[in-house]
């Protein structure tokens, strides 16, 4: 599903050039659960942004779902994102002015899904995430764990092939964090590819493989015998 070759990302200002990624070579197969780890500033979020087609690399190649996409325009990237990728963020990124139902429904508007189909799909995913009873509430009326469940519901509503999670338990206590990790693990077992950036060794135990970054390089890859149950 994902393959990078000598992937680079540099940021240039008037005074300095900063290399965030330098010759990153990774391959992620469909159905894998991958954890990306490393110290702050090592390039984890930059890599996730490129994998999620939110940014283009400065050099190298990126093949996504069989397409070389490193030189794609924003319009081309947006089209691929909408059809293939769901995002889960540490800060939830829910829209405060919209209800739970409306937050989850929003991606289907952008895809032109009919009203009746939207209702069926939103109802099903809210029930799956066990937040149907909160559908009329606003994000600020929910606990952190409930907000992240809603964020996951929004990420999967369009049936993406890939979910990118950036510190998905970073703002949660241990109990709610475990709930969210179990949800991601269940989605992976159902066939969804998961790529997760995390500082948590506990959360990384749910993955099949850990990619460690340091100063923009892949330094190690650890294949685990079995993900945490």
Short mmCIF file of C-alpha atoms in Angstrom, two decimals:
data_model
loop_
_atom_site.label_atom_id
_atom_site.label_comp_id
_atom_site.label_asym_id
_atom_site.label_seq_id
_atom_site.Cartn_x
_atom_site.Cartn_y
_atom_site.Cartn_z
CA UNK A 1 0.00 0.00 0.00
CA UNK A 2 2.81 2.44 0.92
CA UNK A 3 6.39 2.59 -0.31
CA UNK A 4 8.89 5.41 0.00
CA UNK A 5 12.32 5.64 -1.61
CA UNK A 6 14.91 8.16 -0.38
CA UNK A 7 12.10 10.38 0.89
CA UNK A 8 13.26 13.85 1.94
CA UNK A 9 11.57 16.90 3.46
CA UNK A 10 13.39 20.16 4.09
CA UNK A 11 12.08 23.48 5.34
CA UNK A 12 13.83 26.63 4.16
CA UNK A 13 13.69 30.07 5.77
CA UNK A 14 15.72 33.20 5.07
CA UNK A 15 18.38 32.14 7.57
CA UNK A 16 18.39 28.35 7.81
CA UNK A 17 17.52 25.11 6.05
CA UNK A 18 16.14 22.36 8.28
CA UNK A 19 16.03 18.73 7.21
CA UNK A 20 13.03 16.98 8.77
CA UNK A 21 13.31 13.73 6.76
CA UNK A 22 16.44 12.43 5.09
CA UNK A 23 16.41 9.38 2.77
CA UNK A 24 13.51 7.58 4.45
CA UNK A 25 12.83 4.16 2.95
CA UNK A 26 9.81 2.28 4.29
CA UNK A 27 7.28 -0.20 2.97
CA UNK A 28 3.87 -0.83 4.55
CA UNK A 29 1.64 -3.62 3.32
CA UNK A 30 -2.13 -3.58 3.24
CA UNK A 31 -3.56 -4.81 6.55
CA UNK A 32 -0.53 -3.98 8.70
CA UNK A 33 -0.59 -2.07 11.99
CA UNK A 34 2.57 0.07 12.13
CA UNK A 35 3.83 2.22 15.01
CA UNK A 36 6.26 5.05 14.27
CA UNK A 37 8.35 6.06 17.28
CA UNK A 38 11.21 8.38 18.13
CA UNK A 39 12.07 11.49 20.18
CA UNK A 40 10.34 14.83 19.67
CA UNK A 41 11.56 16.57 16.52
CA UNK A 42 12.76 13.39 14.80
CA UNK A 43 10.35 13.75 11.86
CA UNK A 44 7.44 11.50 12.92
CA UNK A 45 4.64 13.99 12.29
CA UNK A 46 6.30 15.23 9.08
CA UNK A 47 6.37 11.66 7.80
CA UNK A 48 2.74 11.13 8.77
CA UNK A 49 1.72 14.32 6.94
CA UNK A 50 3.42 13.11 3.77
CA UNK A 51 1.97 9.60 4.06
CA UNK A 52 -1.45 11.21 4.56
CA UNK A 53 -1.05 13.37 1.43
CA UNK A 54 -1.25 16.55 3.48
CA UNK A 55 2.21 17.59 2.26
CA UNK A 56 4.59 16.76 -0.59
CA UNK A 57 8.18 15.63 -0.02
CA UNK A 58 11.11 17.77 -1.12
CA UNK A 59 12.73 14.78 -2.82
CA UNK A 60 12.50 11.05 -3.31
CA UNK A 61 9.53 8.90 -4.24
CA UNK A 62 6.25 8.05 -2.55
CA UNK A 63 4.07 5.31 -3.99
CA UNK A 64 0.58 5.11 -2.49
CA UNK A 65 -1.88 2.41 -3.59
CA UNK A 66 0.18 1.82 -6.72
CA UNK A 67 0.50 5.51 -7.69
CA UNK A 68 3.64 7.64 -7.53
CA UNK A 69 2.25 10.68 -5.72
CA UNK A 70 5.29 12.72 -4.64
CA UNK A 71 4.64 15.43 -7.23
CA UNK A 72 0.84 15.48 -7.00
CA UNK A 73 -0.98 18.80 -6.83
CA UNK A 74 -3.11 19.66 -3.78
CA UNK A 75 -6.26 18.84 -5.76
CA UNK A 76 -4.90 15.41 -6.71
CA UNK A 77 -3.82 14.73 -3.12
CA UNK A 78 -7.21 15.82 -1.76
CA UNK A 79 -9.01 13.45 -4.12
CA UNK A 80 -6.89 10.50 -2.98
CA UNK A 81 -7.24 11.46 0.69
CA UNK A 82 -11.02 11.61 0.58
CA UNK A 83 -11.29 8.21 -1.07
CA UNK A 84 -8.66 6.32 0.94
CA UNK A 85 -7.49 7.87 4.21
CA UNK A 86 -8.96 8.60 7.65
CA UNK A 87 -7.17 10.68 10.30
CA UNK A 88 -7.22 10.46 14.10
CA UNK A 89 -5.46 13.28 15.98
CA UNK A 90 -4.29 13.72 19.56
CA UNK A 91 -6.35 16.93 19.88
CA UNK A 92 -9.48 15.25 18.41
CA UNK A 93 -10.02 18.17 15.93
CA UNK A 94 -13.80 18.03 16.29
CA UNK A 95 -15.80 21.10 15.27
CA UNK A 96 -17.23 22.66 18.43
CA UNK A 97 -20.25 24.17 16.66
CA UNK A 98 -21.41 20.82 15.28
CA UNK A 99 -23.06 17.98 17.17
CA UNK A 100 -21.54 14.53 17.41
CA UNK A 101 -23.82 13.37 14.59
CA UNK A 102 -22.90 16.33 12.38
CA UNK A 103 -19.15 15.94 13.02
CA UNK A 104 -19.26 12.31 11.92
CA UNK A 105 -21.55 13.05 8.97
CA UNK A 106 -19.35 15.83 7.57
CA UNK A 107 -16.94 13.70 5.46
CA UNK A 108 -19.93 12.14 3.68
CA UNK A 109 -21.10 15.60 2.58
CA UNK A 110 -17.77 16.15 0.84
CA UNK A 111 -18.14 12.79 -0.90
CA UNK A 112 -21.64 13.63 -2.17
CA UNK A 113 -23.36 10.79 -0.31
CA UNK A 114 -27.17 10.96 -0.30
CA UNK A 115 -29.05 12.03 2.82
CA UNK A 116 -30.64 8.64 3.41
CA UNK A 117 -27.32 6.82 3.00
CA UNK A 118 -25.60 9.31 5.30
CA UNK A 119 -28.15 8.63 8.02
CA UNK A 120 -27.69 4.87 7.79
CA UNK A 121 -23.91 5.04 7.81
CA UNK A 122 -23.63 7.60 10.62
CA UNK A 123 -26.07 5.67 12.80
CA UNK A 124 -24.15 2.44 12.23
CA UNK A 125 -20.74 3.90 13.06
CA UNK A 126 -21.98 5.78 16.14
CA UNK A 127 -23.42 2.52 17.43
CA UNK A 128 -20.14 0.75 16.62
CA UNK A 129 -18.23 3.37 18.64
CA UNK A 130 -20.83 3.23 21.45
CA UNK A 131 -21.63 6.96 21.32
CA UNK A 132 -25.04 6.85 19.66
CA UNK A 133 -26.63 8.09 22.89
CA UNK A 134 -24.48 11.24 22.55
CA UNK A 135 -25.39 12.05 18.92
CA UNK A 136 -27.08 15.36 19.80
CA UNK A 137 -24.34 16.56 22.13
CA UNK A 138 -21.55 18.99 21.27
CA UNK A 139 -17.87 18.05 21.66
CA UNK A 140 -17.40 20.17 24.80
CA UNK A 141 -20.16 18.15 26.50
CA UNK A 142 -18.21 14.90 26.11
CA UNK A 143 -15.38 13.30 28.06
CA UNK A 144 -11.97 12.99 26.40
CA UNK A 145 -12.57 9.31 25.72
CA UNK A 146 -15.94 10.03 24.12
CA UNK A 147 -14.45 12.79 21.96
CA UNK A 148 -11.78 10.41 20.68
CA UNK A 149 -14.43 7.77 19.94
CA UNK A 150 -16.28 10.39 17.88
CA UNK A 151 -13.01 11.30 16.13
CA UNK A 152 -12.46 7.64 15.26
CA UNK A 153 -16.05 7.39 14.02
CA UNK A 154 -15.45 10.37 11.73
CA UNK A 155 -12.18 8.80 10.51
CA UNK A 156 -13.84 5.52 9.49
CA UNK A 157 -17.23 6.78 8.25
CA UNK A 158 -16.15 6.69 4.59
CA UNK A 159 -14.61 3.21 4.87
CA UNK A 160 -10.96 4.23 4.35
CA UNK A 161 -8.30 1.70 3.47
CA UNK A 162 -5.79 3.50 5.71
CA UNK A 163 -6.08 5.22 9.09
CA UNK A 164 -3.29 7.55 10.20
CA UNK A 165 -3.27 8.20 13.95
CA UNK A 166 -1.08 10.92 15.48
CA UNK A 167 -0.68 10.28 19.24
CA UNK A 168 -4.31 9.07 19.48
CA UNK A 169 -4.15 8.53 23.26
CA UNK A 170 -1.96 11.53 24.12
CA UNK A 171 -4.77 13.50 25.77
CA UNK A 172 -6.47 10.54 27.44
CA UNK A 173 -6.11 8.80 30.78
CA UNK A 174 -4.91 5.19 30.75
CA UNK A 175 -8.39 3.61 30.82
CA UNK A 176 -9.73 5.68 27.91
CA UNK A 177 -6.44 5.29 26.07
CA UNK A 178 -6.73 1.52 26.28
CA UNK A 179 -10.29 1.73 24.92
CA UNK A 180 -9.14 3.72 21.90
CA UNK A 181 -6.24 1.36 21.22
CA UNK A 182 -8.60 -1.61 21.36
CA UNK A 183 -10.84 0.12 18.81
CA UNK A 184 -7.89 0.69 16.46
CA UNK A 185 -6.79 -2.92 16.94
CA UNK A 186 -10.29 -4.18 16.12
CA UNK A 187 -10.39 -2.03 12.97
CA UNK A 188 -7.04 -3.48 11.93
CA UNK A 189 -8.27 -7.02 12.50
CA UNK A 190 -11.22 -6.18 10.23
CA UNK A 191 -8.76 -5.27 7.45
CA UNK A 192 -7.95 -1.56 7.86
CA UNK A 193 -4.29 -0.59 7.62
CA UNK A 194 -3.18 1.50 10.62
CA UNK A 195 -0.12 3.76 10.82
CA UNK A 196 0.27 5.36 14.26
CA UNK A 197 2.75 7.91 15.56
CA UNK A 198 3.26 7.44 19.29
CA UNK A 199 5.62 8.08 22.19
CA UNK A 200 3.95 5.30 24.16
CA UNK A 201 5.68 1.93 24.32
CA UNK A 202 2.40 0.55 25.70
CA UNK A 203 0.43 1.71 22.65
CA UNK A 204 3.14 0.46 20.30
CA UNK A 205 2.57 -3.05 21.66
CA UNK A 206 -0.68 -3.17 19.68
CA UNK A 207 1.23 -2.85 16.40
CA UNK A 208 2.77 -5.55 14.23
CA UNK A 209 5.93 -3.56 13.51
CA UNK A 210 7.69 -0.56 15.04
CA UNK A 211 9.61 1.92 12.87
CA UNK A 212 12.04 4.05 14.90
CA UNK A 213 13.09 7.47 13.61
CA UNK A 214 15.99 9.61 14.77
CA UNK A 215 17.04 12.92 13.20
CA UNK A 216 14.94 12.25 10.12
CA UNK A 217 16.33 8.76 9.49
CA UNK A 218 14.86 5.31 9.98
CA UNK A 219 17.29 3.78 12.49
CA UNK A 220 15.58 0.48 13.31
CA UNK A 221 12.52 -1.59 12.41
CA UNK A 222 11.24 -4.12 14.92
CA UNK A 223 8.89 -6.85 13.79
CA UNK A 224 6.84 -8.09 16.73
CA UNK A 225 5.80 -11.70 17.12
CA UNK A 226 2.27 -10.85 18.20
CA UNK A 227 0.32 -7.67 18.83
CA UNK A 228 -1.20 -7.12 22.27
CA UNK A 229 -4.62 -8.73 22.60
#
